[in-house]
Amino acid sequence: MEEKNTIKVGRSDPQPPNLGGQNLAFGRMNFILLAVGMAIVIIGFILMSGGGSTEQAYDPEIFSARRIKVAPLVCLFGFVSIICAVAYKPADKGVSHETESQDTQLSNQ
């Protein structure tokens, strides 16, 4: 009798391994803050939008305070909040700073 040599390529189990959410770069709060920051930037761009002047008709609304001052500041605030959302790291709930400082004081004595 002849035996056929078969080689299986790939994984035998069809489901990917369960990461449990521990290996993600951002937490839930980071994503919420990112979404809020992006919404603020979008609101800033909406405030900047509007009709423009043509060669036939001049529209002084293109130089309004909303378009030149308010909207860019709203966008800037949105971009800064996105940077803060990326840099945000929640404090560990299991370890308090008081306990750590007491432990180091006891070990130094």
Coordinates of N, CA, C and O in Angstrom, one line a residue:
M1 N 0.8 -1.2 0.0 CA 0.0 0.0 0.0 C 0.9 1.2 0.0 O 1.8 1.3 0.7
E2 N 0.4 2.2 -0.7 CA 1.1 3.4 -0.8 C 0.5 4.5 0.0 O -0.7 4.6 0.1
E3 N 1.3 5.2 0.8 CA 0.8 6.3 1.6 C 1.1 7.6 0.9 O 2.2 7.8 0.3
K4 N 0.2 8.5 0.9 CA 0.4 9.8 0.2 C 0.8 10.8 1.3 O 0.3 10.9 2.4
N5 N 1.9 11.5 1.0 CA 2.4 12.5 1.8 C 1.6 13.8 1.6 O 1.6 14.4 0.5
T6 N 0.9 14.3 2.6 CA 0.1 15.5 2.4 C 0.7 16.6 3.4 O 1.0 16.3 4.5
I7 N 0.7 17.8 2.9 CA 1.2 18.9 3.7 C 0.1 19.9 3.9 O -0.5 20.3 2.9
K8 N -0.2 20.2 5.1 CA -1.3 21.2 5.4 C -0.6 22.5 5.5 O 0.3 22.7 6.3
V9 N -1.1 23.5 4.8 CA -0.6 24.8 4.8 C -1.6 25.7 5.5 O -2.8 25.6 5.3
G10 N -1.2 26.6 6.4 CA -2.1 27.5 7.1 C -2.4 27.0 8.5 O -1.9 25.9 9.0
R11 N -3.4 27.7 9.1 CA -3.8 27.3 10.5 C -4.9 26.3 10.4 O -5.7 26.2 9.5
S12 N -4.9 25.4 11.4 CA -5.9 24.4 11.5 C -7.2 25.0 12.1 O -8.3 24.5 11.7
D13 N -7.1 25.9 12.9 CA -8.3 26.5 13.5 C -8.7 27.8 12.7 O -7.9 28.6 12.4
P14 N -10.0 27.9 12.3 CA -10.4 29.1 11.5 C -10.4 30.4 12.2 O -10.4 31.4 11.5
Q15 N -10.5 30.4 13.5 CA -10.7 31.7 14.2 C -9.3 32.3 14.6 O -8.4 31.5 15.0
P16 N -9.2 33.6 14.6 CA -7.9 34.2 15.0 C -7.8 34.1 16.5 O -8.8 33.9 17.2
P17 N -6.6 34.2 17.1 CA -6.5 34.1 18.5 C -7.1 35.3 19.2 O -7.1 36.4 18.7
N18 N -7.6 35.0 20.4 CA -8.3 36.0 21.2 C -7.3 36.9 21.9 O -6.5 36.4 22.7
L19 N -7.2 38.2 21.5 CA -6.2 39.1 22.1 C -6.7 39.6 23.4 O -6.0 40.1 24.3
G20 N -8.0 39.6 23.7 CA -8.6 40.1 24.9 C -8.5 41.6 25.1 O -8.7 42.1 26.1
G21 N -8.2 42.3 24.0 CA -8.1 43.8 24.1 C -6.9 44.3 24.8 O -6.7 45.5 25.1
Q22 N -6.0 43.5 25.2 CA -4.8 43.9 26.0 C -3.7 44.4 25.1 O -2.8 45.1 25.6
N23 N -3.6 44.0 23.9 CA -2.5 44.4 23.0 C -2.8 45.6 22.1 O -2.1 45.8 21.1
L24 N -3.9 46.3 22.3 CA -4.2 47.4 21.5 C -3.4 48.6 21.9 O -3.1 48.8 23.1
A25 N -3.1 49.4 20.9 CA -2.3 50.6 21.2 C -3.1 51.7 22.0 O -2.6 52.4 22.8
F26 N -4.4 51.8 21.7 CA -5.3 52.8 22.3 C -6.4 52.1 23.1 O -6.8 51.0 22.7
G27 N -6.8 52.7 24.1 CA -7.9 52.2 24.9 C -9.2 52.8 24.4 O -9.3 53.6 23.5
R28 N -10.3 52.5 25.1 CA -11.6 53.0 24.7 C -11.7 54.5 24.8 O -12.2 55.2 23.9
M29 N -11.1 55.0 25.9 CA -11.2 56.5 26.1 C -10.4 57.2 25.0 O -10.8 58.3 24.6
N30 N -9.3 56.7 24.5 CA -8.5 57.3 23.5 C -9.4 57.4 22.2 O -9.4 58.5 21.5
F31 N -10.1 56.4 21.9 CA -10.9 56.4 20.7 C -12.1 57.4 20.8 O -12.4 58.1 19.8
I32 N -12.6 57.5 22.0 CA -13.7 58.5 22.2 C -13.1 59.9 22.0 O -13.7 60.8 21.4
L33 N -12.0 60.2 22.6 CA -11.4 61.5 22.5 C -11.0 61.8 21.1 O -11.1 63.0 20.7
L34 N -10.5 60.8 20.4 CA -10.1 61.0 19.0 C -11.4 61.4 18.1 O -11.3 62.3 17.3
A35 N -12.5 60.7 18.4 CA -13.7 61.0 17.7 C -14.2 62.4 18.0 O -14.7 63.1 17.1
V36 N -14.1 62.8 19.2 CA -14.5 64.2 19.6 C -13.6 65.2 18.9 O -14.1 66.2 18.4
G37 N -12.3 65.0 18.9 CA -11.4 65.9 18.2 C -11.7 66.0 16.7 O -11.6 67.1 16.2
M38 N -11.9 64.9 16.1 CA -12.2 64.9 14.7 C -13.5 65.6 14.4 O -13.6 66.3 13.4
A39 N -14.5 65.4 15.3 CA -15.8 66.2 15.1 C -15.6 67.7 15.2 O -16.2 68.4 14.4
I40 N -14.7 68.1 16.1 CA -14.4 69.5 16.3 C -13.7 70.1 15.0 O -14.1 71.2 14.6
V41 N -12.8 69.3 14.5 CA -12.1 69.8 13.3 C -13.1 69.9 12.1 O -13.1 70.8 11.3
I42 N -14.0 68.9 12.0 CA -15.0 68.9 10.9 C -16.0 70.2 11.1 O -16.3 70.8 10.1
I43 N -16.3 70.5 12.3 CA -17.2 71.6 12.6 C -16.4 72.9 12.2 O -17.0 73.8 11.6
G44 N -15.1 73.0 12.4 CA -14.3 74.1 12.0 C -14.3 74.3 10.5 O -14.4 75.4 10.0
F45 N -14.1 73.2 9.8 CA -14.1 73.3 8.3 C -15.5 73.7 7.8 O -15.6 74.4 6.8
I46 N -16.6 73.2 8.4 CA -17.9 73.6 8.0 C -18.1 75.1 8.3 O -18.7 75.8 7.4
L47 N -17.6 75.6 9.4 CA -17.6 77.1 9.6 C -16.9 77.9 8.6 O -17.2 79.0 8.3
M48 N -15.8 77.3 8.0 CA -15.0 78.0 7.0 C -15.7 78.0 5.6 O -15.4 78.8 4.8
S49 N -16.6 77.1 5.4 CA -17.2 76.9 4.1 C -18.2 78.0 3.8 O -18.7 78.7 4.7
G50 N -18.5 78.1 2.6 CA -19.5 79.1 2.1 C -19.2 79.6 0.7 O -18.3 79.1 0.1
G51 N -20.1 80.4 0.2 CA -19.9 80.9 -1.2 C -18.8 81.9 -1.3 O -18.3 82.5 -0.3
G52 N -18.3 82.0 -2.4 CA -17.1 82.9 -2.7 C -17.5 84.0 -3.6 O -18.6 84.1 -4.1
S53 N -16.5 84.8 -3.9 CA -16.7 85.9 -4.8 C -16.4 85.4 -6.3 O -15.6 84.5 -6.5
T54 N -17.1 86.0 -7.2 CA -16.8 85.8 -8.6 C -16.3 87.0 -9.3 O -16.3 88.1 -8.6
E55 N -15.9 87.0 -10.5 CA -15.5 88.2 -11.2 C -16.6 89.2 -11.4 O -16.4 90.4 -11.5
Q56 N -17.8 88.7 -11.5 CA -19.0 89.5 -11.7 C -19.5 90.1 -10.4 O -20.0 91.2 -10.4
A57 N -19.4 89.4 -9.3 CA -20.0 89.9 -8.1 C -19.0 89.7 -6.9 O -18.5 88.6 -6.7
Y58 N -18.9 90.7 -6.2 CA -18.0 90.7 -5.0 C -18.9 90.4 -3.8 O -19.9 91.0 -3.5
D59 N -18.4 89.4 -3.0 CA -19.1 89.0 -1.7 C -18.2 89.3 -0.6 O -17.2 88.6 -0.3
P60 N -18.5 90.3 0.2 CA -17.7 90.7 1.4 C -17.7 89.6 2.5 O -17.0 89.7 3.4
E61 N -18.6 88.7 2.4 CA -18.8 87.6 3.4 C -17.6 86.7 3.5 O -17.3 86.0 4.5
I62 N -16.7 86.7 2.4 CA -15.5 85.9 2.5 C -14.5 86.3 3.5 O -13.7 85.6 3.9
F63 N -14.7 87.6 3.9 CA -13.7 88.1 4.9 C -14.4 88.3 6.3 O -14.0 89.1 7.1
S64 N -15.4 87.5 6.6 CA -16.2 87.6 7.8 C -15.3 87.0 9.0 O -14.4 86.2 8.8
A65 N -15.6 87.5 10.2 CA -14.9 87.0 11.4 C -15.0 85.5 11.6 O -14.1 84.9 12.1
R66 N -16.2 85.0 11.2 CA -16.4 83.6 11.4 C -15.4 82.7 10.5 O -14.9 81.8 11.0
R67 N -15.2 83.2 9.3 CA -14.3 82.4 8.4 C -12.8 82.7 8.7 O -12.0 81.8 8.5
I68 N -12.5 83.9 9.1 CA -11.1 84.2 9.2 C -10.6 84.0 10.7 O -9.4 83.6 10.8
K69 N -11.4 84.1 11.7 CA -10.9 84.0 13.0 C -11.5 82.8 13.8 O -10.7 82.1 14.4
V70 N -12.8 82.7 13.8 CA -13.4 81.6 14.6 C -13.1 80.2 14.1 O -12.7 79.3 14.8
A71 N -13.4 80.0 12.8 CA -13.2 78.7 12.2 C -11.8 78.1 12.3 O -11.6 77.0 12.7
P72 N -10.7 78.9 12.0 CA -9.4 78.4 12.2 C -9.0 78.1 13.7 O -8.4 77.1 14.0
L73 N -9.6 78.9 14.6 CA -9.3 78.6 16.0 C -10.1 77.3 16.4 O -9.5 76.5 17.2
V74 N -11.2 77.1 15.9 CA -12.0 75.8 16.2 C -11.2 74.6 15.7 O -11.0 73.6 16.3
C75 N -10.7 74.8 14.5 CA -9.9 73.7 13.9 C -8.6 73.4 14.7 O -8.2 72.3 14.9
L76 N -7.9 74.5 15.1 CA -6.7 74.4 15.9 C -7.0 73.7 17.2 O -6.3 72.8 17.6
F77 N -8.1 74.0 17.9 CA -8.5 73.4 19.1 C -8.8 71.9 18.8 O -8.5 71.0 19.7
G78 N -9.4 71.6 17.7 CA -9.7 70.2 17.4 C -8.4 69.4 17.2 O -8.3 68.3 17.6
F79 N -7.4 70.0 16.5 CA -6.1 69.3 16.2 C -5.4 69.1 17.5 O -4.8 68.0 17.8
V80 N -5.4 70.1 18.4 CA -4.8 70.0 19.7 C -5.4 68.9 20.5 O -4.8 68.1 21.2
S81 N -6.8 68.8 20.5 CA -7.4 67.8 21.2 C -7.2 66.4 20.7 O -7.1 65.4 21.4
I82 N -6.9 66.3 19.4 CA -6.5 65.0 18.8 C -5.1 64.6 19.3 O -4.9 63.4 19.6
I83 N -4.2 65.5 19.4 CA -2.9 65.2 19.9 C -3.0 64.8 21.3 O -2.3 63.8 21.8
C84 N -3.8 65.4 22.1 CA -4.0 65.0 23.5 C -4.6 63.7 23.6 O -4.3 62.9 24.5
A85 N -5.5 63.3 22.7 CA -6.2 62.0 22.7 C -5.2 60.9 22.4 O -5.2 59.8 23.0
V86 N -4.2 61.2 21.6 CA -3.2 60.2 21.2 C -2.3 60.0 22.4 O -1.8 58.9 22.8
A87 N -1.9 61.1 23.1 CA -1.0 61.1 24.2 C -1.6 60.6 25.5 O -0.9 60.3 26.5
Y88 N -3.0 60.6 25.6 CA -3.7 60.2 26.8 C -3.4 58.8 27.2 O -3.5 57.9 26.4
K89 N -3.0 58.6 28.5 CA -2.8 57.3 29.0 C -3.5 57.2 30.4 O -3.1 58.0 31.3
P90 N -4.5 56.4 30.6 CA -5.2 56.3 31.9 C -4.3 55.8 33.0 O -3.4 55.0 32.7
A91 N -4.6 56.3 34.2 CA -3.8 55.8 35.3 C -4.2 54.4 35.7 O -5.4 54.0 35.5
D92 N -3.3 53.6 36.2 CA -3.6 52.2 36.6 C -4.5 52.3 37.9 O -4.2 53.0 38.8
K93 N -5.6 51.5 37.8 CA -6.5 51.5 38.9 C -6.0 50.7 40.1 O -6.4 50.9 41.2
G94 N -5.2 49.7 39.8 CA -4.8 48.8 40.9 C -3.7 49.3 41.8 O -3.5 48.9 42.9
V95 N -2.9 50.3 41.3 CA -1.8 50.8 42.0 C -2.0 52.3 42.4 O -2.3 53.1 41.5
S96 N -1.9 52.6 43.6 CA -2.1 54.0 44.0 C -0.7 54.6 44.2 O 0.3 53.9 44.6
H97 N -0.5 55.9 44.0 CA 0.8 56.5 44.2 C 1.2 56.6 45.7 O 2.3 56.6 46.0
E98 N 0.2 56.7 46.6 CA 0.5 56.7 48.0 C 1.2 55.4 48.5 O 2.1 55.4 49.2
T99 N 0.6 54.3 48.0 CA 1.2 53.0 48.4 C 2.6 52.8 47.9 O 3.5 52.3 48.6
E100 N 2.8 53.3 46.6 CA 4.2 53.2 46.1 C 5.2 54.0 46.9 O 6.3 53.6 47.2
S101 N 4.8 55.2 47.2 CA 5.7 56.1 48.0 C 6.0 55.6 49.4 O 7.1 55.7 49.9
Q102 N 5.0 55.0 50.0 CA 5.2 54.4 51.3 C 6.1 53.2 51.2 O 7.0 53.0 52.1
D103 N 6.0 52.4 50.2 CA 6.8 51.2 50.0 C 8.3 51.6 49.8 O 9.2 51.0 50.3
T104 N 8.5 52.7 49.0 CA 9.9 53.1 48.8 C 10.5 53.7 50.0 O 11.7 53.6 50.3
Q105 N 9.7 54.4 50.8 CA 10.2 55.0 52.1 C 10.6 53.9 53.0 O 11.6 53.9 53.7
L106 N 9.8 52.8 53.1 CA 10.1 51.7 54.0 C 11.3 50.9 53.5 O 12.1 50.5 54.3
S107 N 11.5 50.8 52.2 CA 12.6 50.0 51.7 C 13.9 50.8 51.9 O 15.0 50.3 52.0
N108 N 13.8 52.2 51.9 CA 15.0 53.0 52.0 C 15.5 53.1 53.5 O 16.7 53.4 53.7
Q109 N 14.7 52.7 54.4 CA 15.1 52.8 55.8 C 15.8 51.6 56.3 O 16.2 50.7 56.0

